[in-house]
PDB file of C-alpha atoms in Angstrom:
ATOM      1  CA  UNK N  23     -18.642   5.585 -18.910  1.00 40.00           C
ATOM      2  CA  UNK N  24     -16.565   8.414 -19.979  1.00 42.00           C
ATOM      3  CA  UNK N  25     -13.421   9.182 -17.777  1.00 45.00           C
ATOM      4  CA  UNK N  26     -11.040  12.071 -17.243  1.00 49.00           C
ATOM      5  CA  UNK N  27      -7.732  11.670 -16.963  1.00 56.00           C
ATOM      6  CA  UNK N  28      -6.511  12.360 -12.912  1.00 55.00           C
ATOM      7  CA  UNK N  29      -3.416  14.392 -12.622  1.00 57.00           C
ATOM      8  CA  UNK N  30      -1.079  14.687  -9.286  1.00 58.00           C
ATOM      9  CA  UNK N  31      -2.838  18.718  -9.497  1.00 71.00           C
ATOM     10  CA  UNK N  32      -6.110  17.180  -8.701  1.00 88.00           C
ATOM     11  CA  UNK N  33      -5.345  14.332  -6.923  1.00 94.00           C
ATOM     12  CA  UNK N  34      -4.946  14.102  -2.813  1.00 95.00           C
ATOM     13  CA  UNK N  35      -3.112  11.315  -0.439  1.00 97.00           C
ATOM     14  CA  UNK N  36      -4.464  11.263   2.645  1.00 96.00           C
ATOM     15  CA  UNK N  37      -3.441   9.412   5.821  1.00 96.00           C
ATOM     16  CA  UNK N  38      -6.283   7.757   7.148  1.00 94.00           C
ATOM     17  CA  UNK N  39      -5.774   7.751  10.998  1.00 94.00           C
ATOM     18  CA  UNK N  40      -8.113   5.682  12.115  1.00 94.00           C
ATOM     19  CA  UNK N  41      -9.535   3.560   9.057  1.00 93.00           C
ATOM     20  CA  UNK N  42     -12.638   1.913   9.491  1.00 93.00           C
ATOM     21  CA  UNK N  43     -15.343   0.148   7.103  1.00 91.00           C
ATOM     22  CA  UNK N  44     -17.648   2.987   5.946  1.00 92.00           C
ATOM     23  CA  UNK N  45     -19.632   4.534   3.427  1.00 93.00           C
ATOM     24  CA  UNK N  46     -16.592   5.474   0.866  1.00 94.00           C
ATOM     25  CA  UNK N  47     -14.791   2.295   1.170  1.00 92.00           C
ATOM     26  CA  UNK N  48     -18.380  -0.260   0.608  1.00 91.00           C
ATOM     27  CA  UNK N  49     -18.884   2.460  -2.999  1.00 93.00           C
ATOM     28  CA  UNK N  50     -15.201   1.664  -3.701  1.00 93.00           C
ATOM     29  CA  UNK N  51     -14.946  -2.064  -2.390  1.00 88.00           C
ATOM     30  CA  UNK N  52     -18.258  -2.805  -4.220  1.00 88.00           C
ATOM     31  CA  UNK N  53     -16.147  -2.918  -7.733  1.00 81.00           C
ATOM     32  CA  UNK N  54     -13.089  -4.610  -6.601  1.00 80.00           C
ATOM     33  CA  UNK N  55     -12.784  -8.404  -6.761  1.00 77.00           C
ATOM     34  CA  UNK N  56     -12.903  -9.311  -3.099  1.00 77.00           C
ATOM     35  CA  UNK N  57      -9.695 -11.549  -3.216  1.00 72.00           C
ATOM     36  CA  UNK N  58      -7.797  -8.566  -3.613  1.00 76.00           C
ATOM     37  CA  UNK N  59      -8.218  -7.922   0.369  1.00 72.00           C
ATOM     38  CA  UNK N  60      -9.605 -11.485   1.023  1.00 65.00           C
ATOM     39  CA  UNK N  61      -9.550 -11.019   4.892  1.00 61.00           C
ATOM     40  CA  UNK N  62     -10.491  -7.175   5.116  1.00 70.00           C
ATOM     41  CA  UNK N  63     -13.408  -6.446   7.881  1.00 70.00           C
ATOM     42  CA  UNK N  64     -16.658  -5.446   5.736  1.00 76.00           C
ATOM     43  CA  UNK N  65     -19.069  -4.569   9.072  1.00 80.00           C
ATOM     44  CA  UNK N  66     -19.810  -1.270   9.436  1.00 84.00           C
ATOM     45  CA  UNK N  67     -17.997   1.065  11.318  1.00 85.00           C
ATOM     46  CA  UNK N  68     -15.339  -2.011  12.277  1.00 88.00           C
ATOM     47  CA  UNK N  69     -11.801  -0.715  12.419  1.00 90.00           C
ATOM     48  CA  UNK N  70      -9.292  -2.133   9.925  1.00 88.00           C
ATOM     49  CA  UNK N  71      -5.579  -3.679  10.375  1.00 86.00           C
ATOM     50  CA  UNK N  72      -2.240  -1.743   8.494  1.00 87.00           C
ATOM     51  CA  UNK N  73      -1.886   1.562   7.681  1.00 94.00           C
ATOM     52  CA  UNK N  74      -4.163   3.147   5.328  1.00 96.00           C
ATOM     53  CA  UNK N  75      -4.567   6.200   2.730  1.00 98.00           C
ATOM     54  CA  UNK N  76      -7.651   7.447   0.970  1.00 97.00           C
ATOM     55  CA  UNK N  77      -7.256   8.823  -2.671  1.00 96.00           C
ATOM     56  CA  UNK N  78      -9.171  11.875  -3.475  1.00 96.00           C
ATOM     57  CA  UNK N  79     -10.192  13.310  -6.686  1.00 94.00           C
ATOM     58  CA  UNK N  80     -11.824  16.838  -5.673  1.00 90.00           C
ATOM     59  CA  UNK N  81     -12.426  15.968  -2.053  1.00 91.00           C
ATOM     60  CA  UNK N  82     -14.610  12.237  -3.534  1.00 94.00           C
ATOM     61  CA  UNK N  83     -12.941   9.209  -2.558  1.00 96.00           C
ATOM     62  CA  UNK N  84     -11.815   7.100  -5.566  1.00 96.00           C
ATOM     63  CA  UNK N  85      -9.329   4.691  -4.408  1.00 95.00           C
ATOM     64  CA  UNK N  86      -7.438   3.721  -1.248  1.00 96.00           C
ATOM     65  CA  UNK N  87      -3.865   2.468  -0.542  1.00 96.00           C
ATOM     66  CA  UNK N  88      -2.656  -0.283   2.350  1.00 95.00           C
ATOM     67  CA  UNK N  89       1.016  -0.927   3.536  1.00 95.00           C
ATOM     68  CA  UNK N  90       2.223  -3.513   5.954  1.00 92.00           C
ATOM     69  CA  UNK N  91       6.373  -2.903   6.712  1.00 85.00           C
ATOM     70  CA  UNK N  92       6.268  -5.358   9.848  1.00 68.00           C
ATOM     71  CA  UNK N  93       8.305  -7.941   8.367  1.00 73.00           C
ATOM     72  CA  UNK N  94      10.807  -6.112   6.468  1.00 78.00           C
ATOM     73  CA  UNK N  95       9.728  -5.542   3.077  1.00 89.00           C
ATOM     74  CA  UNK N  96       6.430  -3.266   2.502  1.00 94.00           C
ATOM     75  CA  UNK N  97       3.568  -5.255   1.555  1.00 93.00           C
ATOM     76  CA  UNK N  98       1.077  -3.089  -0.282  1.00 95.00           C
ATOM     77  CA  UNK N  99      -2.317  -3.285  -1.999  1.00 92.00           C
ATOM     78  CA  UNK N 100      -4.462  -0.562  -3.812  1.00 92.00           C
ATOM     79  CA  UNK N 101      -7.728  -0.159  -4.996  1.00 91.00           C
ATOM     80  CA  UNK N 102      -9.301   2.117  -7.424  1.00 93.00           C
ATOM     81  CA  UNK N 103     -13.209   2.755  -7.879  1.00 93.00           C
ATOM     82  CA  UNK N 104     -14.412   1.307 -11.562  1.00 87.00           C
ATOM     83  CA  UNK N 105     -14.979   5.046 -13.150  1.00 88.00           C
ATOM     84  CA  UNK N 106     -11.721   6.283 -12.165  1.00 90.00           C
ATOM     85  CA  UNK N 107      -9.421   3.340 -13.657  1.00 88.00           C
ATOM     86  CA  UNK N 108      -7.381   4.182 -16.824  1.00 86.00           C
ATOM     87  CA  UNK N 109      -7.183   7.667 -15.685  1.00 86.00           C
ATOM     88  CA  UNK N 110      -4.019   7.994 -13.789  1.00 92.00           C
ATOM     89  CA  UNK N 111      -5.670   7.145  -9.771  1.00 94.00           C
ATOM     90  CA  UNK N 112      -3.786   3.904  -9.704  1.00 94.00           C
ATOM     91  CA  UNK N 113      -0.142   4.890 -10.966  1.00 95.00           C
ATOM     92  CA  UNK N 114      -0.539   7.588  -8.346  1.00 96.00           C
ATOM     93  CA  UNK N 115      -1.504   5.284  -5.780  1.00 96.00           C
ATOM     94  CA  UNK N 116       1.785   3.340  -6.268  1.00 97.00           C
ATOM     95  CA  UNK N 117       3.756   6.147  -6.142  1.00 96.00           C
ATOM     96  CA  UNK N 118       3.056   7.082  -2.996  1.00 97.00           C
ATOM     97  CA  UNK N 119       2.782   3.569  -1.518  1.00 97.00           C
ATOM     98  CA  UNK N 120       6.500   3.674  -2.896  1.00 97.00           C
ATOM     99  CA  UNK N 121       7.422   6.691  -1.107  1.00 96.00           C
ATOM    100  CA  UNK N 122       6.324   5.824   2.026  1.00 96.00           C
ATOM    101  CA  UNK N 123       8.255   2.632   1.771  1.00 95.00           C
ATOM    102  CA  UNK N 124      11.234   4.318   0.755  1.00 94.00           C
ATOM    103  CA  UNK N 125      10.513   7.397   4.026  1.00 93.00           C
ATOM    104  CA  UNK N 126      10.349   4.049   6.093  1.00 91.00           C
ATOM    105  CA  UNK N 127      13.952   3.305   5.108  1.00 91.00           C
ATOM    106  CA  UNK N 128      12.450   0.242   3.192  1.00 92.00           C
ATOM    107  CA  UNK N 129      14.390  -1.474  -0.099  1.00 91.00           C
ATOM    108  CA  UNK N 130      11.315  -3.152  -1.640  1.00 94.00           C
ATOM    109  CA  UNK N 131       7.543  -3.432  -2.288  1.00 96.00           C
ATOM    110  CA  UNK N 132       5.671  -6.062  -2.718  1.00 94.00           C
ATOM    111  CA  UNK N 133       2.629  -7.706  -4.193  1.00 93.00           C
ATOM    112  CA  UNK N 134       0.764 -10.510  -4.615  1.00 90.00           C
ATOM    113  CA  UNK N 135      -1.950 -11.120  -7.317  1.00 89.00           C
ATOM    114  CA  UNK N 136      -3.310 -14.276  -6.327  1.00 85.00           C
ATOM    115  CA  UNK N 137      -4.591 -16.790  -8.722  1.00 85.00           C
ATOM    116  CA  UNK N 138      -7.975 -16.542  -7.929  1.00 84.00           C
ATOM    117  CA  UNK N 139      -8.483 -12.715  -9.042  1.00 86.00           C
ATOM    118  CA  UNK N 140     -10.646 -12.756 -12.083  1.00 84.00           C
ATOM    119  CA  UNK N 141      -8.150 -10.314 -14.070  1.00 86.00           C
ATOM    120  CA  UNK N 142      -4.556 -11.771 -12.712  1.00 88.00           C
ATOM    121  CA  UNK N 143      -3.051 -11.589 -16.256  1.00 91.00           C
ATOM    122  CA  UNK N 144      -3.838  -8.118 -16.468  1.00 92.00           C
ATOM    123  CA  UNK N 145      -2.841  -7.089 -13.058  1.00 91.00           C
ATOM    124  CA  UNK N 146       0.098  -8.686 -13.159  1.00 93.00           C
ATOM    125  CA  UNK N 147       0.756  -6.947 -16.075  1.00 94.00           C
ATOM    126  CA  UNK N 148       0.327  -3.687 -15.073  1.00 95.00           C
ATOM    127  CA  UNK N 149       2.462  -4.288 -12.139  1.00 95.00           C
ATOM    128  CA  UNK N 150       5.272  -5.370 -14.307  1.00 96.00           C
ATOM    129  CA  UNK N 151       4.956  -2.221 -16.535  1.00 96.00           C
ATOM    130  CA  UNK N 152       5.166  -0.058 -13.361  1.00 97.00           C
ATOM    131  CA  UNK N 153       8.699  -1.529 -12.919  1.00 96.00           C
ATOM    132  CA  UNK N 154       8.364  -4.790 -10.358  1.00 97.00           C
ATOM    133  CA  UNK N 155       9.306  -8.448 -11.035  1.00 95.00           C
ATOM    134  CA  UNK N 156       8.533 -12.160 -10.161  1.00 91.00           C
ATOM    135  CA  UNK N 157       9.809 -13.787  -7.588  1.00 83.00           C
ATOM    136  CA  UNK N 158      10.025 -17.533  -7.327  1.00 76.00           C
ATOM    137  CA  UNK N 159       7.261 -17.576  -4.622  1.00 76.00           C
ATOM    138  CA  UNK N 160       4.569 -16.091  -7.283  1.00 75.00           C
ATOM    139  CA  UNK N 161       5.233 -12.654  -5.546  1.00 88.00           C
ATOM    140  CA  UNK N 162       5.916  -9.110  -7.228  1.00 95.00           C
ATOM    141  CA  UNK N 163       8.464  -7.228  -6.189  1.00 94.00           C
ATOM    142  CA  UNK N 164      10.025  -3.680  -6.846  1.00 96.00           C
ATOM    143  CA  UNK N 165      13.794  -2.479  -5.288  1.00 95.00           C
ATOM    144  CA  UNK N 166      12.762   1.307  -4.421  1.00 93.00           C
ATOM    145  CA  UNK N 167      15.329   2.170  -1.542  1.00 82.00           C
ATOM    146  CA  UNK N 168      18.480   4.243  -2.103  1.00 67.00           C
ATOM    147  CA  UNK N 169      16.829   5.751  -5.338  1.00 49.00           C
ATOM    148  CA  UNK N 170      17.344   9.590  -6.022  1.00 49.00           C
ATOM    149  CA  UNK N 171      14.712  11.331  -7.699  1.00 44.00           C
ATOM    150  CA  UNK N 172      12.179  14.411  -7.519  1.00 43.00           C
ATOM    151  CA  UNK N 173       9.666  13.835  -5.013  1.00 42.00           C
ATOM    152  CA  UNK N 174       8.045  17.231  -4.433  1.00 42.00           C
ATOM    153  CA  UNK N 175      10.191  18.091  -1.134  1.00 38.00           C
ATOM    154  CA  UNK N 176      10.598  21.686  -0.911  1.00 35.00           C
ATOM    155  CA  UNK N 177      14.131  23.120   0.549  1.00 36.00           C
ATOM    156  CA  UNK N 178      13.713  27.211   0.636  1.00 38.00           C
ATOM    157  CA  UNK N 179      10.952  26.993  -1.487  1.00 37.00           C
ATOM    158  CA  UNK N 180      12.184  24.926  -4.223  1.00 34.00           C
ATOM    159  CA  UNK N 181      11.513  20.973  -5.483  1.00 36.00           C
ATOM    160  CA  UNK N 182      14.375  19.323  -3.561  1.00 36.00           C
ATOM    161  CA  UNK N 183      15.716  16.077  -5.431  1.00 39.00           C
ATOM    162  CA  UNK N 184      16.701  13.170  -2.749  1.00 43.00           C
ATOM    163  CA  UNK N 185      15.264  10.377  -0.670  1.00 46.00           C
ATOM    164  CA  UNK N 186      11.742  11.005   0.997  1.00 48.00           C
ATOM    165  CA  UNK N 187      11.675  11.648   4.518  1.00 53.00           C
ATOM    166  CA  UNK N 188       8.815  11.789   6.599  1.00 55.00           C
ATOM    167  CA  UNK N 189       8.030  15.283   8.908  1.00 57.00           C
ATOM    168  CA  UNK N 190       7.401  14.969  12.510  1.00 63.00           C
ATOM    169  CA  UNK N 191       3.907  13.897  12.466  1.00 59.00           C
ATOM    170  CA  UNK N 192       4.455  10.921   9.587  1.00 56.00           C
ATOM    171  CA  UNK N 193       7.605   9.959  11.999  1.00 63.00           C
ATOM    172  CA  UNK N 194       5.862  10.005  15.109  1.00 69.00           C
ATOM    173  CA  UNK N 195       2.817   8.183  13.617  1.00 62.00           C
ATOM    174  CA  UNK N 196       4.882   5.255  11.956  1.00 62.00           C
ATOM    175  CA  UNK N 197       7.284   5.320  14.951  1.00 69.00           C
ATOM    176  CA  UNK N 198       3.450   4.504  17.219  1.00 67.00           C
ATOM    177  CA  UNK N 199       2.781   1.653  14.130  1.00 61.00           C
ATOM    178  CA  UNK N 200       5.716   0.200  14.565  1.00 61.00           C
ATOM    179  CA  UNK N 201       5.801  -0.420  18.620  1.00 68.00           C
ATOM    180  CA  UNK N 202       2.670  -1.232  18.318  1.00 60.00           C
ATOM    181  CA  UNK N 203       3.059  -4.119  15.894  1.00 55.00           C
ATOM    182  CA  UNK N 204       5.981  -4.977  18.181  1.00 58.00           C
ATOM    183  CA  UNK N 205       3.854  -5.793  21.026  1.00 60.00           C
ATOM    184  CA  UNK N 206       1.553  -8.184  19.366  1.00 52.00           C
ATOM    185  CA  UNK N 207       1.707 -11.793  21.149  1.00 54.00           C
ATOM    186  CA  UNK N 208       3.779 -14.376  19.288  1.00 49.00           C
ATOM    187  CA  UNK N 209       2.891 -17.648  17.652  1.00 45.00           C
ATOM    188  CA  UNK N 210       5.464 -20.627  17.941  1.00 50.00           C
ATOM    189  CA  UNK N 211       6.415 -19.479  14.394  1.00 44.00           C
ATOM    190  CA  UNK N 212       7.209 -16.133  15.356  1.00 47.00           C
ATOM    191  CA  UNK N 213       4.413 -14.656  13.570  1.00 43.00           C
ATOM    192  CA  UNK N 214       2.057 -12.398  15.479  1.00 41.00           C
ATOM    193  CA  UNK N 215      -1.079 -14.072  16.239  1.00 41.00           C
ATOM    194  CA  UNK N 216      -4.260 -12.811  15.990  1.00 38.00           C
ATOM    195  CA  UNK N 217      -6.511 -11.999  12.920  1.00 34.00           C
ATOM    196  CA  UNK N 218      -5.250  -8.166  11.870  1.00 38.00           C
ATOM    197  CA  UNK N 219      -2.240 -10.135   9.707  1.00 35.00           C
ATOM    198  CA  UNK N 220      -2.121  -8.189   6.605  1.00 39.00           C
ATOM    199  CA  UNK N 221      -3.894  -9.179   3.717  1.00 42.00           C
ATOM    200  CA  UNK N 222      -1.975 -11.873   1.627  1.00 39.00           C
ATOM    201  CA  UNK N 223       0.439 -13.138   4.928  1.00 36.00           C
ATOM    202  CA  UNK N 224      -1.439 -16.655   4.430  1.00 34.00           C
ATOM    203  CA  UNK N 225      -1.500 -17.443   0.463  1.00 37.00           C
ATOM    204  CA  UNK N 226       2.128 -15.122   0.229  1.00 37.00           C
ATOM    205  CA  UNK N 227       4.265 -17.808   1.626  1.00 38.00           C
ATOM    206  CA  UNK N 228       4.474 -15.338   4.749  1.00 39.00           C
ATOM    207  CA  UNK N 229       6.340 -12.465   5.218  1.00 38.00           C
ATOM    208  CA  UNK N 230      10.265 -11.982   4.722  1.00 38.00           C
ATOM    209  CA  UNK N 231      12.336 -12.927   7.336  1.00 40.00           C
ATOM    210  CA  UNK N 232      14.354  -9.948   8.129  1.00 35.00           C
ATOM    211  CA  UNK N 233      16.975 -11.969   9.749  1.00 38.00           C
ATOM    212  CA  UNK N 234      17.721 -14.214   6.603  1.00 39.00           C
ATOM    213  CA  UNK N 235      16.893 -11.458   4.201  1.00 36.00           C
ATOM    214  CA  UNK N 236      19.867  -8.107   4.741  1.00 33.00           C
ATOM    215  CA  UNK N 237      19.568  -5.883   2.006  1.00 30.00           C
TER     216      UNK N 237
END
């Protein structure tokens, strides 16, 4: 199938506010191997764990991004429909997973290509082109706090170069994420129980510990 290249000019993030399993996601979904979010809800209309952005090419759906920044680090996943990869969806994915780590006052991200994804050589590779390395845990990790670069803020009408911060309504939203993750009941282990435990908590080793891990 032939592809167009997808450029930031056409391409949208959107914050999903209330992500649920649906139409777009089961077209998208339906090409990615299903370890890739190995304990994501697939009933219809069910509302899913983490915080969630659609990609848009034109207004159509064509991939979606997922970040989990309870335990310190940001733990992130993306997927891309089949006819859009190679053309530039997935590098902009990343970037923006990146930049909401780094509005979140976050160091790293982090991923995990588990062993049982039919095309972990490649993935892997493609994560270590986009600037991450291996950890001794078999995770993938990328430092992208205290950079300095041009994200597209405007100050007076011009491209502002600096760290990415959040406006009220990306605050205030993450601020809401963030007591509510808070309140979730404990396990002996100091995990939070229940099943909305981001995809790749229980193959990943589990999350960082924030209290052995200052960086």
């Amino acid at each position: 199938m032939e592809t167009t290249a997808a450029t930031a000019a056409t391409l949208s993030w959107v914050k999903d506010e209330d992500p649920r399993w649906d139409a777009d996601r089961r077209r998208v979904f339906a090409t990615v191997p299903e370890v890739v979010f190995p304990s994501l809800p697939r009933r219809e209309e069910e509302q899913l764990p983490g915080d969630w952005w659609r990609v848009e090419d034109g207004g159509r759906v064509v991939g979606y991004g997922w970040l989990d920044d309870v335990w310190g680090d940001a733990e992130i996943l993306l997927a891309v429909e089949e006819r859009a990869r190679g053309t530039g969806a997935g590098a902009f994915t990343l970037a923006r997973l990146e930049d909401e780590a780094v509005a979140r006052g976050l160091n790293y991200v982090v991923n995990v290509v588990r062993d049982t994804h039919p095309d972990r050589a490649a993935v892997t590779e493609w994560f270590l082109a986009h600037g991450f390395a291996g950890t001794d845990d078999g995770r993938l990790r990328k430092r992208v706090g205290d950079r300095t670069r041009d994200i597209g803020q405007r100050n007076e009408g011009r491209p502002g170069t600096g760290r990415f911060e959040p406006d009220g309504a990306h605050r205030a939203a993450y601020d809401a994420e963030r007591e509510r993750a808070s309140a979730r009941p404990r396990t002996e282990s100091g995990q939070p129980g229940g099943s909305d435990i981001g995809p790749g908590a229980e193959e990943s080793g589990g999350y960082v510990d924030v209290t052995a891990h200052r960086y």
